[in-house]
Amino acid sequence: MKITPLEIRQKDFEKTFRGYDKEEVDAFLQALSQEWERANDEIKDLRKRLEHSEQEASRLREVEHSLFRTLKTAEDTGASLVEQANKSAELHVREAQMNSEAILNESRSKARAMVEEAEMQSKYYFSELQDDVQKMQREFQEIQNLRDNLLHDIQSITADFSQKAQRYVDKPVSNSVDKKIKQIKSLSDTGKKIELPKQVEEPAPLKQIEDQTNVIAEVKPTPSVKNSESTSFFDNI
């Protein structure tokens, strides 16, 4: 049964002989009504607070649900981002591996080409050097042959001139004089005018012959291939 403070204050009791003290009952009822009123006010306040708490709890539950949904979305998004990041990382790793392999292959090809080019250049330079060495050897041999030919020609010319000079020096003059005397006698017998030579030919001095030999030795003869076939224009002297 619901009792209000006003009903408590206005409650009337039947009067009987030797009943309760009216003033005491009224005072108690007044105090009870006040206490009841306070209790009702407190109950109202508690109900308001309870309603407010329920509303706040409902709001918090909504916030909780929202946070849960947000967290779930964040987790899903994070998982998706992680998966995408993993896929992107794997893709980058594969691309890096492919690029590194391509760069490595290109570097190997360039290194191989450089080595082959260096080998070709070294072979070419070595071949050129061998050709130059062989050419220098041939030229040196030709110079040696030319030197030998020149020495042989000089020796031949010197010996030939020495022999001719010696023969010329040792040539007797008497044959020429006798020949002139016979010519004079034959002319005197015929009565013709005799013309004597102004000067009798005399042999050239030995020093003049040596000077001519030195001058001829300085003349550069044409080099010949073989020593046995070398000739000189002095052989006709």
PDB file of C-alpha atoms in Angstrom:
ATOM      1  CA  MET A   1       0.000   0.000   0.000  1.00  0.00           C
ATOM      2  CA  LYS A   2       1.274   3.375  -1.003  1.00  0.00           C
ATOM      3  CA  ILE A   3       1.116   5.998   1.768  1.00  0.00           C
ATOM      4  CA  THR A   4       1.930   9.629   1.268  1.00  0.00           C
ATOM      5  CA  PRO A   5       3.121  12.034   3.978  1.00  0.00           C
ATOM      6  CA  LEU A   6      -0.116  14.018   3.676  1.00  0.00           C
ATOM      7  CA  GLU A   7      -2.209  10.923   4.453  1.00  0.00           C
ATOM      8  CA  ILE A   8      -0.067  10.268   7.489  1.00  0.00           C
ATOM      9  CA  ARG A   9      -0.598  13.808   8.753  1.00  0.00           C
ATOM     10  CA  GLN A  10      -4.335  13.727   8.099  1.00  0.00           C
ATOM     11  CA  LYS A  11      -4.899  10.245   9.511  1.00  0.00           C
ATOM     12  CA  ASP A  12      -7.611  10.206  12.215  1.00  0.00           C
ATOM     13  CA  PHE A  13      -7.970   7.530  14.843  1.00  0.00           C
ATOM     14  CA  GLU A  14     -11.131   6.615  16.742  1.00  0.00           C
ATOM     15  CA  LYS A  15     -11.198   7.742  20.283  1.00  0.00           C
ATOM     16  CA  THR A  16     -11.698   5.172  23.003  1.00  0.00           C
ATOM     17  CA  PHE A  17     -11.522   5.230  26.707  1.00  0.00           C
ATOM     18  CA  ARG A  18      -8.052   5.332  28.020  1.00  0.00           C
ATOM     19  CA  GLY A  19      -6.516   5.361  24.470  1.00  0.00           C
ATOM     20  CA  TYR A  20      -3.169   6.810  23.284  1.00  0.00           C
ATOM     21  CA  ASP A  21      -2.121  10.335  24.012  1.00  0.00           C
ATOM     22  CA  LYS A  22      -3.410  12.425  21.183  1.00  0.00           C
ATOM     23  CA  GLU A  23      -0.541  14.939  21.177  1.00  0.00           C
ATOM     24  CA  GLU A  24       2.041  12.228  21.307  1.00  0.00           C
ATOM     25  CA  VAL A  25       0.401  10.409  18.428  1.00  0.00           C
ATOM     26  CA  ASP A  26       0.135  13.616  16.414  1.00  0.00           C
ATOM     27  CA  ALA A  27       3.805  14.421  17.082  1.00  0.00           C
ATOM     28  CA  PHE A  28       4.813  10.941  16.024  1.00  0.00           C
ATOM     29  CA  LEU A  29       2.697  11.108  12.912  1.00  0.00           C
ATOM     30  CA  GLN A  30       4.154  14.505  12.098  1.00  0.00           C
ATOM     31  CA  ALA A  31       7.684  13.187  12.489  1.00  0.00           C
ATOM     32  CA  LEU A  32       6.796  10.082  10.540  1.00  0.00           C
ATOM     33  CA  SER A  33       5.283  12.105   7.742  1.00  0.00           C
ATOM     34  CA  GLN A  34       8.377  14.272   7.575  1.00  0.00           C
ATOM     35  CA  GLU A  35      10.634  11.258   7.556  1.00  0.00           C
ATOM     36  CA  TRP A  36       8.472   9.617   4.961  1.00  0.00           C
ATOM     37  CA  GLU A  37       8.564  12.732   2.862  1.00  0.00           C
ATOM     38  CA  ARG A  38      12.339  12.844   3.158  1.00  0.00           C
ATOM     39  CA  ALA A  39      12.523   9.191   2.245  1.00  0.00           C
ATOM     40  CA  ASN A  40      10.302   9.787  -0.775  1.00  0.00           C
ATOM     41  CA  ASP A  41      12.446  12.721  -1.818  1.00  0.00           C
ATOM     42  CA  GLU A  42      15.526  10.586  -1.417  1.00  0.00           C
ATOM     43  CA  ILE A  43      13.902   7.803  -3.392  1.00  0.00           C
ATOM     44  CA  LYS A  44      12.999  10.265  -6.148  1.00  0.00           C
ATOM     45  CA  ASP A  45      16.521  11.550  -6.144  1.00  0.00           C
ATOM     46  CA  LEU A  46      17.860   8.030  -6.257  1.00  0.00           C
ATOM     47  CA  ARG A  47      15.519   7.187  -9.077  1.00  0.00           C
ATOM     48  CA  LYS A  48      16.650  10.248 -10.983  1.00  0.00           C
ATOM     49  CA  ARG A  49      20.213   9.337 -10.336  1.00  0.00           C
ATOM     50  CA  LEU A  50      19.490   5.763 -11.313  1.00  0.00           C
ATOM     51  CA  GLU A  51      17.825   6.920 -14.502  1.00  0.00           C
ATOM     52  CA  HIS A  52      20.731   9.212 -15.181  1.00  0.00           C
ATOM     53  CA  SER A  53      23.121   6.365 -14.441  1.00  0.00           C
ATOM     54  CA  GLU A  54      21.188   4.082 -16.725  1.00  0.00           C
ATOM     55  CA  GLN A  55      21.275   6.710 -19.432  1.00  0.00           C
ATOM     56  CA  GLU A  56      24.998   7.185 -18.836  1.00  0.00           C
ATOM     57  CA  ALA A  57      25.477   3.432 -18.853  1.00  0.00           C
ATOM     58  CA  SER A  58      23.530   3.201 -22.076  1.00  0.00           C
ATOM     59  CA  ARG A  59      25.629   5.975 -23.522  1.00  0.00           C
ATOM     60  CA  LEU A  60      28.768   4.234 -22.311  1.00  0.00           C
ATOM     61  CA  ARG A  61      27.528   0.990 -23.802  1.00  0.00           C
ATOM     62  CA  GLU A  62      27.001   2.814 -27.069  1.00  0.00           C
ATOM     63  CA  VAL A  63      30.483   4.275 -26.752  1.00  0.00           C
ATOM     64  CA  GLU A  64      31.768   0.823 -25.919  1.00  0.00           C
ATOM     65  CA  HIS A  65      30.074  -0.645 -28.951  1.00  0.00           C
ATOM     66  CA  SER A  66      31.376   2.209 -31.042  1.00  0.00           C
ATOM     67  CA  LEU A  67      34.863   1.720 -29.661  1.00  0.00           C
ATOM     68  CA  PHE A  68      34.575  -2.002 -30.223  1.00  0.00           C
ATOM     69  CA  ARG A  69      33.480  -1.416 -33.789  1.00  0.00           C
ATOM     70  CA  THR A  70      36.257   1.131 -34.219  1.00  0.00           C
ATOM     71  CA  LEU A  71      38.745  -1.273 -32.686  1.00  0.00           C
ATOM     72  CA  LYS A  72      37.475  -4.064 -34.894  1.00  0.00           C
ATOM     73  CA  THR A  73      37.721  -1.800 -37.901  1.00  0.00           C
ATOM     74  CA  ALA A  74      41.193  -0.738 -36.800  1.00  0.00           C
ATOM     75  CA  GLU A  75      42.187  -4.356 -36.344  1.00  0.00           C
ATOM     76  CA  ASP A  76      40.799  -5.245 -39.741  1.00  0.00           C
ATOM     77  CA  THR A  77      42.439  -2.192 -41.247  1.00  0.00           C
ATOM     78  CA  GLY A  78      45.687  -2.985 -39.444  1.00  0.00           C
ATOM     79  CA  ALA A  79      45.575  -6.568 -40.622  1.00  0.00           C
ATOM     80  CA  SER A  80      44.829  -5.378 -44.133  1.00  0.00           C
ATOM     81  CA  LEU A  81      47.631  -2.835 -43.936  1.00  0.00           C
ATOM     82  CA  VAL A  82      49.995  -5.472 -42.585  1.00  0.00           C
ATOM     83  CA  GLU A  83      49.002  -7.841 -45.352  1.00  0.00           C
ATOM     84  CA  GLN A  84      49.413  -5.109 -47.957  1.00  0.00           C
ATOM     85  CA  ALA A  85      52.721  -4.119 -46.404  1.00  0.00           C
ATOM     86  CA  ASN A  86      53.884  -7.732 -46.501  1.00  0.00           C
ATOM     87  CA  LYS A  87      52.797  -8.073 -50.114  1.00  0.00           C
ATOM     88  CA  SER A  88      54.451  -4.766 -50.987  1.00  0.00           C
ATOM     89  CA  ALA A  89      57.605  -5.806 -49.151  1.00  0.00           C
ATOM     90  CA  GLU A  90      57.654  -9.140 -50.949  1.00  0.00           C
ATOM     91  CA  LEU A  91      57.112  -7.341 -54.247  1.00  0.00           C
ATOM     92  CA  HIS A  92      59.920  -4.897 -53.479  1.00  0.00           C
ATOM     93  CA  VAL A  93      62.167  -7.775 -52.441  1.00  0.00           C
ATOM     94  CA  ARG A  94      61.453  -9.625 -55.676  1.00  0.00           C
ATOM     95  CA  GLU A  95      61.999  -6.454 -57.692  1.00  0.00           C
ATOM     96  CA  ALA A  96      65.231  -5.793 -55.804  1.00  0.00           C
ATOM     97  CA  GLN A  97      66.375  -9.357 -56.442  1.00  0.00           C
ATOM     98  CA  MET A  98      65.513  -9.068 -60.120  1.00  0.00           C
ATOM     99  CA  ASN A  99      67.241  -5.692 -60.351  1.00  0.00           C
ATOM    100  CA  SER A 100      70.269  -6.985 -58.491  1.00  0.00           C
ATOM    101  CA  GLU A 101      70.445 -10.031 -60.756  1.00  0.00           C
ATOM    102  CA  ALA A 102      70.089  -7.821 -63.824  1.00  0.00           C
ATOM    103  CA  ILE A 103      72.765  -5.446 -62.540  1.00  0.00           C
ATOM    104  CA  LEU A 104      74.991  -8.393 -61.644  1.00  0.00           C
ATOM    105  CA  ASN A 105      74.527  -9.955 -65.080  1.00  0.00           C
ATOM    106  CA  GLU A 106      75.191  -6.613 -66.747  1.00  0.00           C
ATOM    107  CA  SER A 107      78.294  -6.110 -64.615  1.00  0.00           C
ATOM    108  CA  ARG A 108      79.499  -9.607 -65.488  1.00  0.00           C
ATOM    109  CA  SER A 109      78.870  -8.970 -69.186  1.00  0.00           C
ATOM    110  CA  LYS A 110      80.730  -5.661 -69.040  1.00  0.00           C
ATOM    111  CA  ALA A 111      83.590  -7.240 -67.090  1.00  0.00           C
ATOM    112  CA  ARG A 112      83.755 -10.134 -69.570  1.00  0.00           C
ATOM    113  CA  ALA A 113      83.720  -7.685 -72.497  1.00  0.00           C
ATOM    114  CA  MET A 114      86.437  -5.581 -70.877  1.00  0.00           C
ATOM    115  CA  VAL A 115      88.563  -8.681 -70.235  1.00  0.00           C
ATOM    116  CA  GLU A 116      88.089  -9.882 -73.811  1.00  0.00           C
ATOM    117  CA  GLU A 117      88.912  -6.431 -75.163  1.00  0.00           C
ATOM    118  CA  ALA A 118      91.986  -6.237 -72.929  1.00  0.00           C
ATOM    119  CA  GLU A 119      93.080  -9.697 -74.107  1.00  0.00           C
ATOM    120  CA  MET A 120      92.568  -8.705 -77.746  1.00  0.00           C
ATOM    121  CA  GLN A 121      94.492  -5.474 -77.236  1.00  0.00           C
ATOM    122  CA  SER A 122      97.279  -7.308 -75.420  1.00  0.00           C
ATOM    123  CA  LYS A 123      97.443  -9.896 -78.223  1.00  0.00           C
ATOM    124  CA  TYR A 124      97.445  -7.122 -80.819  1.00  0.00           C
ATOM    125  CA  TYR A 125     100.157  -5.153 -79.045  1.00  0.00           C
ATOM    126  CA  PHE A 126     102.160  -8.341 -78.468  1.00  0.00           C
ATOM    127  CA  SER A 127     101.854  -9.229 -82.159  1.00  0.00           C
ATOM    128  CA  GLU A 128     102.853  -5.695 -83.132  1.00  0.00           C
ATOM    129  CA  LEU A 129     105.786  -5.911 -80.741  1.00  0.00           C
ATOM    130  CA  GLN A 130     106.831  -9.253 -82.217  1.00  0.00           C
ATOM    131  CA  ASP A 131     106.588  -7.785 -85.718  1.00  0.00           C
ATOM    132  CA  ASP A 132     108.643  -4.780 -84.633  1.00  0.00           C
ATOM    133  CA  VAL A 133     111.235  -7.046 -83.020  1.00  0.00           C
ATOM    134  CA  GLN A 134     111.421  -9.229 -86.127  1.00  0.00           C
ATOM    135  CA  LYS A 135     111.640  -6.138 -88.320  1.00  0.00           C
ATOM    136  CA  MET A 136     114.419  -4.749 -86.138  1.00  0.00           C
ATOM    137  CA  GLN A 137     116.190  -8.105 -86.285  1.00  0.00           C
ATOM    138  CA  ARG A 138     115.914  -8.120 -90.089  1.00  0.00           C
ATOM    139  CA  GLU A 139     117.123  -4.535 -90.282  1.00  0.00           C
ATOM    140  CA  PHE A 140     119.959  -5.345 -87.927  1.00  0.00           C
ATOM    141  CA  GLN A 141     120.872  -8.372 -90.046  1.00  0.00           C
ATOM    142  CA  GLU A 142     120.709  -6.229 -93.183  1.00  0.00           C
ATOM    143  CA  ILE A 143     122.941  -3.661 -91.510  1.00  0.00           C
ATOM    144  CA  GLN A 144     125.379  -6.401 -90.549  1.00  0.00           C
ATOM    145  CA  ASN A 145     125.302  -7.777 -94.097  1.00  0.00           C
ATOM    146  CA  LEU A 146     125.781  -4.277 -95.471  1.00  0.00           C
ATOM    147  CA  ARG A 147     128.665  -3.737 -93.091  1.00  0.00           C
ATOM    148  CA  ASP A 148     130.239  -7.042 -94.135  1.00  0.00           C
ATOM    149  CA  ASN A 149     129.717  -6.202 -97.811  1.00  0.00           C
ATOM    150  CA  LEU A 150     131.221  -2.769 -97.328  1.00  0.00           C
ATOM    151  CA  LEU A 151     134.194  -4.230 -95.502  1.00  0.00           C
ATOM    152  CA  HIS A 152     134.599  -6.845 -98.210  1.00  0.00           C
ATOM    153  CA  ASP A 153     134.329  -4.209-100.955  1.00  0.00           C
ATOM    154  CA  ILE A 154     136.757  -1.937 -99.167  1.00  0.00           C
ATOM    155  CA  GLN A 155     139.183  -4.799 -98.670  1.00  0.00           C
ATOM    156  CA  SER A 156     138.790  -5.852-102.300  1.00  0.00           C
ATOM    157  CA  ILE A 157     139.209  -2.292-103.559  1.00  0.00           C
ATOM    158  CA  THR A 158     142.184  -1.715-101.303  1.00  0.00           C
ATOM    159  CA  ALA A 159     143.841  -4.957-102.358  1.00  0.00           C
ATOM    160  CA  ASP A 160     143.074  -4.295-106.021  1.00  0.00           C
ATOM    161  CA  PHE A 161     144.425  -0.781-105.847  1.00  0.00           C
ATOM    162  CA  SER A 162     147.455  -1.955-103.959  1.00  0.00           C
ATOM    163  CA  GLN A 163     148.129  -4.578-106.620  1.00  0.00           C
ATOM    164  CA  LYS A 164     147.568  -2.136-109.482  1.00  0.00           C
ATOM    165  CA  ALA A 165     149.655   0.526-107.802  1.00  0.00           C
ATOM    166  CA  GLN A 166     152.419  -1.958-107.143  1.00  0.00           C
ATOM    167  CA  ARG A 167     152.282  -3.168-110.740  1.00  0.00           C
ATOM    168  CA  TYR A 168     152.355   0.379-111.971  1.00  0.00           C
ATOM    169  CA  VAL A 169     155.314   1.216-109.735  1.00  0.00           C
ATOM    170  CA  ASP A 170     157.168  -1.942-110.675  1.00  0.00           C
ATOM    171  CA  LYS A 171     156.474  -1.515-114.423  1.00  0.00           C
ATOM    172  CA  PRO A 172     159.834  -1.071-116.228  1.00  0.00           C
ATOM    173  CA  VAL A 173     160.331   2.039-118.317  1.00  0.00           C
ATOM    174  CA  SER A 174     162.904   0.456-120.665  1.00  0.00           C
ATOM    175  CA  ASN A 175     160.288  -1.066-122.949  1.00  0.00           C
ATOM    176  CA  SER A 176     158.780   2.324-123.635  1.00  0.00           C
ATOM    177  CA  VAL A 177     162.211   3.900-124.213  1.00  0.00           C
ATOM    178  CA  ASP A 178     163.331   1.119-126.558  1.00  0.00           C
ATOM    179  CA  LYS A 179     160.116   1.480-128.463  1.00  0.00           C
ATOM    180  CA  LYS A 180     160.716   5.211-128.898  1.00  0.00           C
ATOM    181  CA  ILE A 181     164.325   4.637-130.043  1.00  0.00           C
ATOM    182  CA  LYS A 182     163.216   2.154-132.674  1.00  0.00           C
ATOM    183  CA  GLN A 183     160.609   4.610-133.868  1.00  0.00           C
ATOM    184  CA  ILE A 184     163.251   7.329-134.156  1.00  0.00           C
ATOM    185  CA  LYS A 185     165.563   5.101-136.134  1.00  0.00           C
ATOM    186  CA  SER A 186     162.856   4.104-138.532  1.00  0.00           C
ATOM    187  CA  LEU A 187     161.903   7.693-139.086  1.00  0.00           C
ATOM    188  CA  SER A 188     165.518   8.769-139.573  1.00  0.00           C
ATOM    189  CA  ASP A 189     165.946   6.187-142.275  1.00  0.00           C
ATOM    190  CA  THR A 190     162.937   7.513-144.145  1.00  0.00           C
ATOM    191  CA  GLY A 191     164.021  11.127-143.745  1.00  0.00           C
ATOM    192  CA  LYS A 192     160.935  12.334-141.934  1.00  0.00           C
ATOM    193  CA  LYS A 193     160.992  14.949-139.211  1.00  0.00           C
ATOM    194  CA  ILE A 194     161.256  13.454-135.806  1.00  0.00           C
ATOM    195  CA  GLU A 195     158.999  14.861-133.140  1.00  0.00           C
ATOM    196  CA  LEU A 196     160.261  13.997-129.705  1.00  0.00           C
ATOM    197  CA  PRO A 197     157.851  13.926-126.819  1.00  0.00           C
ATOM    198  CA  LYS A 198     158.018  16.871-124.552  1.00  0.00           C
ATOM    199  CA  GLN A 199     157.931  14.794-121.434  1.00  0.00           C
ATOM    200  CA  VAL A 200     158.359  11.142-120.793  1.00  0.00           C
ATOM    201  CA  GLU A 201     155.470   9.614-118.899  1.00  0.00           C
ATOM    202  CA  GLU A 202     156.524   8.901-115.372  1.00  0.00           C
ATOM    203  CA  PRO A 203     154.782   6.736-112.815  1.00  0.00           C
ATOM    204  CA  ALA A 204     152.486   8.525-110.385  1.00  0.00           C
ATOM    205  CA  PRO A 205     153.777   9.004-106.878  1.00  0.00           C
ATOM    206  CA  LEU A 206     152.774   6.367-104.380  1.00  0.00           C
ATOM    207  CA  LYS A 207     151.204   8.962-102.063  1.00  0.00           C
ATOM    208  CA  GLN A 208     148.799  10.112-104.802  1.00  0.00           C
ATOM    209  CA  ILE A 209     147.693   6.500-105.323  1.00  0.00           C
ATOM    210  CA  GLU A 210     147.057   6.087-101.572  1.00  0.00           C
ATOM    211  CA  ASP A 211     144.975   9.298-101.519  1.00  0.00           C
ATOM    212  CA  GLN A 212     142.872   8.011-104.379  1.00  0.00           C
ATOM    213  CA  THR A 213     142.425   4.736-102.518  1.00  0.00           C
ATOM    214  CA  ASN A 214     141.157   6.545 -99.413  1.00  0.00           C
ATOM    215  CA  VAL A 215     138.710   8.624-101.469  1.00  0.00           C
ATOM    216  CA  ILE A 216     137.335   5.551-103.195  1.00  0.00           C
ATOM    217  CA  ALA A 217     136.995   3.716 -99.862  1.00  0.00           C
ATOM    218  CA  GLU A 218     134.648   6.481 -98.640  1.00  0.00           C
ATOM    219  CA  VAL A 219     132.220   5.877-101.515  1.00  0.00           C
ATOM    220  CA  LYS A 220     129.131   3.885-100.331  1.00  0.00           C
ATOM    221  CA  PRO A 221     128.731   0.855-102.587  1.00  0.00           C
ATOM    222  CA  THR A 222     125.338  -0.654-103.375  1.00  0.00           C
ATOM    223  CA  PRO A 223     124.558  -3.432-100.828  1.00  0.00           C
ATOM    224  CA  SER A 224     124.339  -6.898-102.301  1.00  0.00           C
ATOM    225  CA  VAL A 225     122.458  -9.934-101.067  1.00  0.00           C
ATOM    226  CA  LYS A 226     125.396 -12.328-100.985  1.00  0.00           C
ATOM    227  CA  ASN A 227     129.069 -11.626-100.385  1.00  0.00           C
ATOM    228  CA  SER A 228     130.136 -14.001-103.134  1.00  0.00           C
ATOM    229  CA  GLU A 229     128.237 -11.911-105.733  1.00  0.00           C
ATOM    230  CA  SER A 230     129.446  -8.460-104.578  1.00  0.00           C
ATOM    231  CA  THR A 231     131.205  -6.497-107.326  1.00  0.00           C
ATOM    232  CA  SER A 232     132.673  -3.024-107.645  1.00  0.00           C
ATOM    233  CA  PHE A 233     133.029  -0.654-110.524  1.00  0.00           C
ATOM    234  CA  PHE A 234     136.760  -0.558-109.736  1.00  0.00           C
ATOM    235  CA  ASP A 235     137.087  -4.114-111.071  1.00  0.00           C
ATOM    236  CA  ASN A 236     137.061  -2.581-114.566  1.00  0.00           C
ATOM    237  CA  ILE A 237     140.088  -0.409-113.855  1.00  0.00           C
TER     238      ILE A 237
END
